[in-house]
Each structure stands twice: as C-alpha cells, then as structure tokens.
GROMACS .gro file of C-alpha atoms in nm:
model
  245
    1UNK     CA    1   1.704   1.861   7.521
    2UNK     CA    2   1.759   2.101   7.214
    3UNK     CA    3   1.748   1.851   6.971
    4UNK     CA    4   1.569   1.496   6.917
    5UNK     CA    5   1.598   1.172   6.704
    6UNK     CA    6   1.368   1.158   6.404
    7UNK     CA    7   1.396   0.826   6.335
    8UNK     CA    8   1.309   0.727   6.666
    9UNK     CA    9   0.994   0.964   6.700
   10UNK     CA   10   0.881   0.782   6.397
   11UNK     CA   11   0.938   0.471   6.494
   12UNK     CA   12   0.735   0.574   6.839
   13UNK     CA   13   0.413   0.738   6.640
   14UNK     CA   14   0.386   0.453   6.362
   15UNK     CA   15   0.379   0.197   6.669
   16UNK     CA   16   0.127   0.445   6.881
   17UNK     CA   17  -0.109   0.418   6.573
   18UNK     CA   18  -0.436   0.231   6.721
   19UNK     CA   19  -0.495  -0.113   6.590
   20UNK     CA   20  -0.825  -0.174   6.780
   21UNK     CA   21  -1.124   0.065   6.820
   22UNK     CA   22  -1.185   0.171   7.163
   23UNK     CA   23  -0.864   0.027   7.287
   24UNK     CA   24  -0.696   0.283   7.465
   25UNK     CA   25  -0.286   0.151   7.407
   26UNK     CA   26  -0.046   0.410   7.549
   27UNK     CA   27   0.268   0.199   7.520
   28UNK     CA   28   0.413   0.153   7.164
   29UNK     CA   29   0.742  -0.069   7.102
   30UNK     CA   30   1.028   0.113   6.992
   31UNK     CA   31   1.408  -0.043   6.927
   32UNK     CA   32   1.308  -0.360   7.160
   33UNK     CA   33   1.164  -0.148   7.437
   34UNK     CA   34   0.774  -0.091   7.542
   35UNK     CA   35   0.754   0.308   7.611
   36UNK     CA   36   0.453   0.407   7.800
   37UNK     CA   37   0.319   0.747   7.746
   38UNK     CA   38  -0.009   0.758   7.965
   39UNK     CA   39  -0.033   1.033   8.267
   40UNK     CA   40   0.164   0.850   8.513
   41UNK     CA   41   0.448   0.786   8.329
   42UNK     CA   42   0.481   1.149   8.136
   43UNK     CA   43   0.437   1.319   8.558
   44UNK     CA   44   0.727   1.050   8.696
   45UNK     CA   45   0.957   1.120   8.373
   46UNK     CA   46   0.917   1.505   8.388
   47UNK     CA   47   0.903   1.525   8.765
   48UNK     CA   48   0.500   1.645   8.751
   49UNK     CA   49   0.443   1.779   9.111
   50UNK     CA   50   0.105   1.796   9.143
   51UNK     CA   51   0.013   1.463   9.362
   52UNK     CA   52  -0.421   1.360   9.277
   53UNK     CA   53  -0.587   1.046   9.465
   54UNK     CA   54  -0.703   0.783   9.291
   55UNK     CA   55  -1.026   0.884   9.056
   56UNK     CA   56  -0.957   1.226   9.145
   57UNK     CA   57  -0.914   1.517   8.887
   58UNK     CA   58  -0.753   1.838   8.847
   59UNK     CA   59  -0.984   2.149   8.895
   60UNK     CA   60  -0.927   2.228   8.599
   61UNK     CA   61  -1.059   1.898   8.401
   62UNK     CA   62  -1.345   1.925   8.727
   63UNK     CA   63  -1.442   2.227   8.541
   64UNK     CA   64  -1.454   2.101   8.158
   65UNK     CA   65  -1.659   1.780   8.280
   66UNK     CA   66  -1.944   2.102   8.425
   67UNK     CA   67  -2.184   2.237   8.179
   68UNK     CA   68  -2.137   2.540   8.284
   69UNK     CA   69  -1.782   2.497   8.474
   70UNK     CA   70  -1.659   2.810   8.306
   71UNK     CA   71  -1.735   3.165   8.281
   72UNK     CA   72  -1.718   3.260   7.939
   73UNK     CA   73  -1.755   3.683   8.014
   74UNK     CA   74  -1.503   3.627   8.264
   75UNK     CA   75  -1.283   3.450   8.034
   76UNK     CA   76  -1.267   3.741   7.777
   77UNK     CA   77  -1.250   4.012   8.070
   78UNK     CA   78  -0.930   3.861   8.210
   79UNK     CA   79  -0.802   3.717   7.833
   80UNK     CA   80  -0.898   4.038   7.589
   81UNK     CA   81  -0.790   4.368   7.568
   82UNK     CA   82  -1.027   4.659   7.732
   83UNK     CA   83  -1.323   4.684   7.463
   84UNK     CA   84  -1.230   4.292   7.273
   85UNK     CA   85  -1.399   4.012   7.307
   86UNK     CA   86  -1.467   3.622   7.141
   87UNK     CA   87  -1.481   3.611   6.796
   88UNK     CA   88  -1.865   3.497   6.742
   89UNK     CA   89  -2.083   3.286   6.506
   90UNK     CA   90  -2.352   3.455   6.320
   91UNK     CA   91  -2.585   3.300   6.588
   92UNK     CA   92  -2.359   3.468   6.845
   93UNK     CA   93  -2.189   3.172   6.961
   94UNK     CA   94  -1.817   3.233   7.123
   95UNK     CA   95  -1.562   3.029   6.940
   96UNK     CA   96  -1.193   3.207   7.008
   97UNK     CA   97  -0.999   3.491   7.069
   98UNK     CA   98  -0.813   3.645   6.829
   99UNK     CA   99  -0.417   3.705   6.896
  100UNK     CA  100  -0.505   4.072   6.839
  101UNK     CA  101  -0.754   4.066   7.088
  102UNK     CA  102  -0.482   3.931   7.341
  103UNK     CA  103  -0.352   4.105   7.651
  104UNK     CA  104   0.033   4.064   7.612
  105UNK     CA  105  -0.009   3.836   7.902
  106UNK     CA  106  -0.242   3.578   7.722
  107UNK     CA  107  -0.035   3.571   7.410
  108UNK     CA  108   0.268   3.497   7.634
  109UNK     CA  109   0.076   3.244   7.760
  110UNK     CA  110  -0.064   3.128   7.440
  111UNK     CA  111   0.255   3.109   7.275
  112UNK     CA  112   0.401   2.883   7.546
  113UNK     CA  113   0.094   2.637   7.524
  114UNK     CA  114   0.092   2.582   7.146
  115UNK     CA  115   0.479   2.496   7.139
  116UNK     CA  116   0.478   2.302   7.454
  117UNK     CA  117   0.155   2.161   7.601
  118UNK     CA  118  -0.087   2.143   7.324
  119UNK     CA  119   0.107   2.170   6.973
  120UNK     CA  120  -0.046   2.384   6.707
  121UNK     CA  121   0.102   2.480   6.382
  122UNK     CA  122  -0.177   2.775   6.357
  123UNK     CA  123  -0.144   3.005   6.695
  124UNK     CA  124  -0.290   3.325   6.562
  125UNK     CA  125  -0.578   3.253   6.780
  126UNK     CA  126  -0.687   3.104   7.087
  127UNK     CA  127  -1.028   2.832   7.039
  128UNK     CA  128  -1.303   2.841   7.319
  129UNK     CA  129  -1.172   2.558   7.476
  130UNK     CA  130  -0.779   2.650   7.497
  131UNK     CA  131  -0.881   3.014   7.638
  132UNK     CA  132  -1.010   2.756   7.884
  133UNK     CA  133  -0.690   2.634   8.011
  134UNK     CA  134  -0.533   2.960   8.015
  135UNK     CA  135  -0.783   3.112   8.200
  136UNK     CA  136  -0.770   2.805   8.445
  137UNK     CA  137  -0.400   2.880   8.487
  138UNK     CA  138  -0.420   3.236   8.515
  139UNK     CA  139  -0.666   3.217   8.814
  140UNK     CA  140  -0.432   2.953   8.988
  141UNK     CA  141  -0.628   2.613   8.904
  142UNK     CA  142  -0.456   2.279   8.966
  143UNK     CA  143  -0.372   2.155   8.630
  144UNK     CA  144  -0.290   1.799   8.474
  145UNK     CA  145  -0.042   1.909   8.244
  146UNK     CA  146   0.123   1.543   8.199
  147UNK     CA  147  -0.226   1.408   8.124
  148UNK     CA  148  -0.266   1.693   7.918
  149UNK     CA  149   0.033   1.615   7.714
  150UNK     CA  150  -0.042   1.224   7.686
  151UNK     CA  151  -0.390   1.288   7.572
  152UNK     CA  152  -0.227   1.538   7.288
  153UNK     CA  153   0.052   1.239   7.203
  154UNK     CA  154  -0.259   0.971   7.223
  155UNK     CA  155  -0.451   1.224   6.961
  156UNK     CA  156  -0.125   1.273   6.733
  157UNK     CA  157  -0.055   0.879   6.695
  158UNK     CA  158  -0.420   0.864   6.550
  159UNK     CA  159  -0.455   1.125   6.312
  160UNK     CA  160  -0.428   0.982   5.933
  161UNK     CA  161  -0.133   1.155   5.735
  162UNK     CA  162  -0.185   1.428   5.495
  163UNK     CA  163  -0.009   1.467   5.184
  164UNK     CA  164   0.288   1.760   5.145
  165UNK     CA  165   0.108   1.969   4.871
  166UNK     CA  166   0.453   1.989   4.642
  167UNK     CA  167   0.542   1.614   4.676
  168UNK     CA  168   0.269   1.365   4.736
  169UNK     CA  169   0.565   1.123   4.914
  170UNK     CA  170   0.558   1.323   5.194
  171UNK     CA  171   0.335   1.395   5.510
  172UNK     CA  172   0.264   1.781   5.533
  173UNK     CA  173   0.140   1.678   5.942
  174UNK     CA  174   0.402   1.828   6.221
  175UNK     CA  175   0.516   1.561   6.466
  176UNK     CA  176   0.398   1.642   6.825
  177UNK     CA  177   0.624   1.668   7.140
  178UNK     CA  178   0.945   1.507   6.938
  179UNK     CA  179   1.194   1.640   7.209
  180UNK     CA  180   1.044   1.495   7.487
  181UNK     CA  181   0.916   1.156   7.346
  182UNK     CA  182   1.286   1.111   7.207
  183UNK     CA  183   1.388   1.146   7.611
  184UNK     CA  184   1.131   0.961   7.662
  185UNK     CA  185   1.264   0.632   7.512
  186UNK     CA  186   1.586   0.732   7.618
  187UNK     CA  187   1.480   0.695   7.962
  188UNK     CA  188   1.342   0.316   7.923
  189UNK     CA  189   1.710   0.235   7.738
  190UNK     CA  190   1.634   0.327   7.366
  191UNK     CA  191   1.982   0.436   7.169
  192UNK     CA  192   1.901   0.743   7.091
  193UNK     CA  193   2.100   1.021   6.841
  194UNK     CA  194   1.935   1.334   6.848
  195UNK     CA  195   2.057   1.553   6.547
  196UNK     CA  196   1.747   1.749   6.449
  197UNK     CA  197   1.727   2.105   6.646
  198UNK     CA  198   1.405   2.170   6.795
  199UNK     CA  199   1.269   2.561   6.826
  200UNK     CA  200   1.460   2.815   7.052
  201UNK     CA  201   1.294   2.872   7.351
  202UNK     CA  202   1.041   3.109   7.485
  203UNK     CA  203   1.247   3.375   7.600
  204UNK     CA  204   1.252   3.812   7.670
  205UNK     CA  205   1.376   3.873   7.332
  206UNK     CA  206   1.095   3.639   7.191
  207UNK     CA  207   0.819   3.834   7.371
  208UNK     CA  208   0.937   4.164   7.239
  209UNK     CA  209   0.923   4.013   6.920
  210UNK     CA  210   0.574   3.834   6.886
  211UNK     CA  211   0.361   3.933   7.190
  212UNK     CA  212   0.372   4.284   7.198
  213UNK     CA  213   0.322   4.589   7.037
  214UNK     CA  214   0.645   4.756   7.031
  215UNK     CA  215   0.517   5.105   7.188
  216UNK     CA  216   0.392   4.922   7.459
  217UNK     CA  217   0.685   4.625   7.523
  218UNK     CA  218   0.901   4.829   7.833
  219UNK     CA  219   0.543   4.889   8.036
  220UNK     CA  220   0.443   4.479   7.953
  221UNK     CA  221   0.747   4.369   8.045
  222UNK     CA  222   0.694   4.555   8.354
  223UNK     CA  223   0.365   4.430   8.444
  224UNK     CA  224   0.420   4.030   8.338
  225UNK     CA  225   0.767   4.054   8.631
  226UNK     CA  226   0.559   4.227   8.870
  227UNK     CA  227   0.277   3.959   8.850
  228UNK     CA  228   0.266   3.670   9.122
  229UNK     CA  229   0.365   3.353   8.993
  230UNK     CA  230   0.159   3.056   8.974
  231UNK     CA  231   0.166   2.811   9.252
  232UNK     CA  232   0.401   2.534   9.200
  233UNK     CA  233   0.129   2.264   9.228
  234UNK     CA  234  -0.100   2.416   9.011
  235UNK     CA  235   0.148   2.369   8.689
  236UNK     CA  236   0.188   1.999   8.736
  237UNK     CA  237   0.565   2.088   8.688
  238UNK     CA  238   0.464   2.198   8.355
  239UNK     CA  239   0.788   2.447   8.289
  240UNK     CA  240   1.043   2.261   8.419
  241UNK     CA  241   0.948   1.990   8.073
  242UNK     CA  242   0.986   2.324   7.847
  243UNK     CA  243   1.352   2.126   7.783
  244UNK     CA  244   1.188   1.820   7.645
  245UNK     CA  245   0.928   1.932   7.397
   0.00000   0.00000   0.00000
C-alpha cells in the first residue's frame, strides 16, 4: 500500500495508549472494530513464514535473552569497514556503529530496518543492540520479524507526545508503521481512505544514492547481487510486508 489513512492511524494509536500499568492490551477499538496487533496476528496478516512451537523463540531473541549471546568483535568484523569499529564510551564501552563505518551492505541493511521493521527518524547510525539484528540476519538467524514489529507498535502507542518546536498544537513524534496498521484495520472491516503517500521504496537508484560512495557503487552493486540470499524462514516473511509499512 503506497499510501495510508491518517485519521484512522490516529484513531488506532490514541486507543493503543495503555490505561493500566503492566497490562499488556494489543487490541485497540477503531471505527466499531477491535484490531489486534500482537505477533500472531501481524505473521497471519502479512503472511509471516516462519512457523515457532508454543514457548519457543526465534534464535535470534534466544540470543538477546544470553548474556553473552552475541559476539560483539564479530559483529563489527562482519558490520564495519576494514580498520572501523563501535563507536566507544570513554570507559570503552561499545554503543553503535557509525553509518560511515558501514560496509555498503550494512547500510543497505540498515536503511531497510529503520523504515520498515524498527522506525527511526535518526538512521545515521546503528545502536549496539540494532547491529544485533543485522548481524543475526546477515549470518542466517531465524528471526521474529512480526513480533518484532508489534513490540515496536506496542512501544509507539506508549510514548507521551512531544511538542512541534514552531507550534506548540502539534506533536513533533513520527507515527510508526502507518501503512501497514491502516491495512491492518482494513483487514478486520474498518472503512478506510488512504490519501497520505508513504516513502518510495528501497530500491537500486536509492542505494546509489545513500549507501555508497559513488567511486565504489558499480563494484557494491556487484558484490550485494552476487551474495546468497537469506533463507526464506529466517525473515519471518519480513520483505514481502515492505508494501504495508
């Protein structure tokens, strides 16, 4: 869907908006309909294919849940350029990777994950825990994306407003996932009239753009075709959804 219904996204995130502490509600009301957003119902609306038991978790959330689950040297030998690394704290703590650190393969990568899996309106960098996922991807993990994305909605609907610096009546917050959560309530029966045009996709000309330096852009190009794709499990059919965020 290249375009969604503000009003209705609205509508959706006021509802979200906890009421009691420590409930856990994934299923706001919108236009006489209850639309439920938790993991199951984000993998049968966006056709996830990765299939868990009961209790059971992706490797890749198997891995956050382990003190030491992941491999931080590895993570910046497969993530940076030859001779880059984390940016540290004074103590010489890792905290992210800088976009000009990036192989043109994890800023390809980067780029799709902030504008479709977990929405950022600062991608210059990458934090410790997001060069997490992408490393976990990269090395062919099984990956939740669906639960993923409903944790990000769950996290959206609670954040408190901030004011638009030029005119107080407005919130200067972006609204997460509004393509997909308007075909969302579509799906349960909520009229829906999407006018507002979301961002053009992630495409060639895109990469060439943003991702690369421009010396280098024929030779990436190159290398990103000629590298194996991920298995189809392991994505949770995460870029089949790039149409509904």
């Amino acid at each position: 869907m290249a375009k969604f219904d503000l009003d209705v996204v609205l509508e959706f995130y006021a509802n979200a908006w906890p009421t009691e502490e420590g409930v856990r509600d994934m299923r706001p009301w919108v236009r006489g309909q209850w639309i439920p957003f938790d993991a199951d119902a984000l993998s049968q609306f966006l056709g996830d294919s990765l299939v868990l038991e009961e209790g059971q978790e992706c490797e890749y959330s198997q891995r956050r849940n382990q003190a030491d689950g992941f491999d931080e040297e590895a993570i910046a030998q497969l993530l940076c350029k030859p001779g880059q690394d984390f940016s540290r704290t004074a103590a010489g703590r890792r905290v992210r990777i800088m976009h000009t650190s990036m192989t043109t393969f994890t800023q390809i990568w980067t780029k799709l994950l902030l504008s479709n899996v977990l929405p950022s309106d600062h991608n210059s960098d990458l934090p410790l825990p997001k060069c997490q996922l992408v490393y976990a991807i990269l090395t062919r993990m099984s990956v939740h994306v669906a639960k993923l994305i409903a944790d990000a909605i769950y996290l959206f609907a609670g954040m408190p407003p901030t004011r638009h610096p030029l005119d107080l009546d407005k919130s200067n917050r972006a609204l997460g996932f509004p393509a997909l959560i308007t075909g969302l309530c579509q799906s349960f029966g909520v009229p829906v009239t999407p006018s507002k045009v979301i961002r053009p996709p992630i495409t060639r000309a895109f990469i060439e753009k943003y991702c690369m330096p421009r010396q280098a852009q024929g030779d990436a190009l190159q290398a990103a075709d000629a590298l194996p794709p991920p298995r189809q499990a392991d994505l949770a059919g995460s870029f089949g959804m790039e149409q509904y965020l």
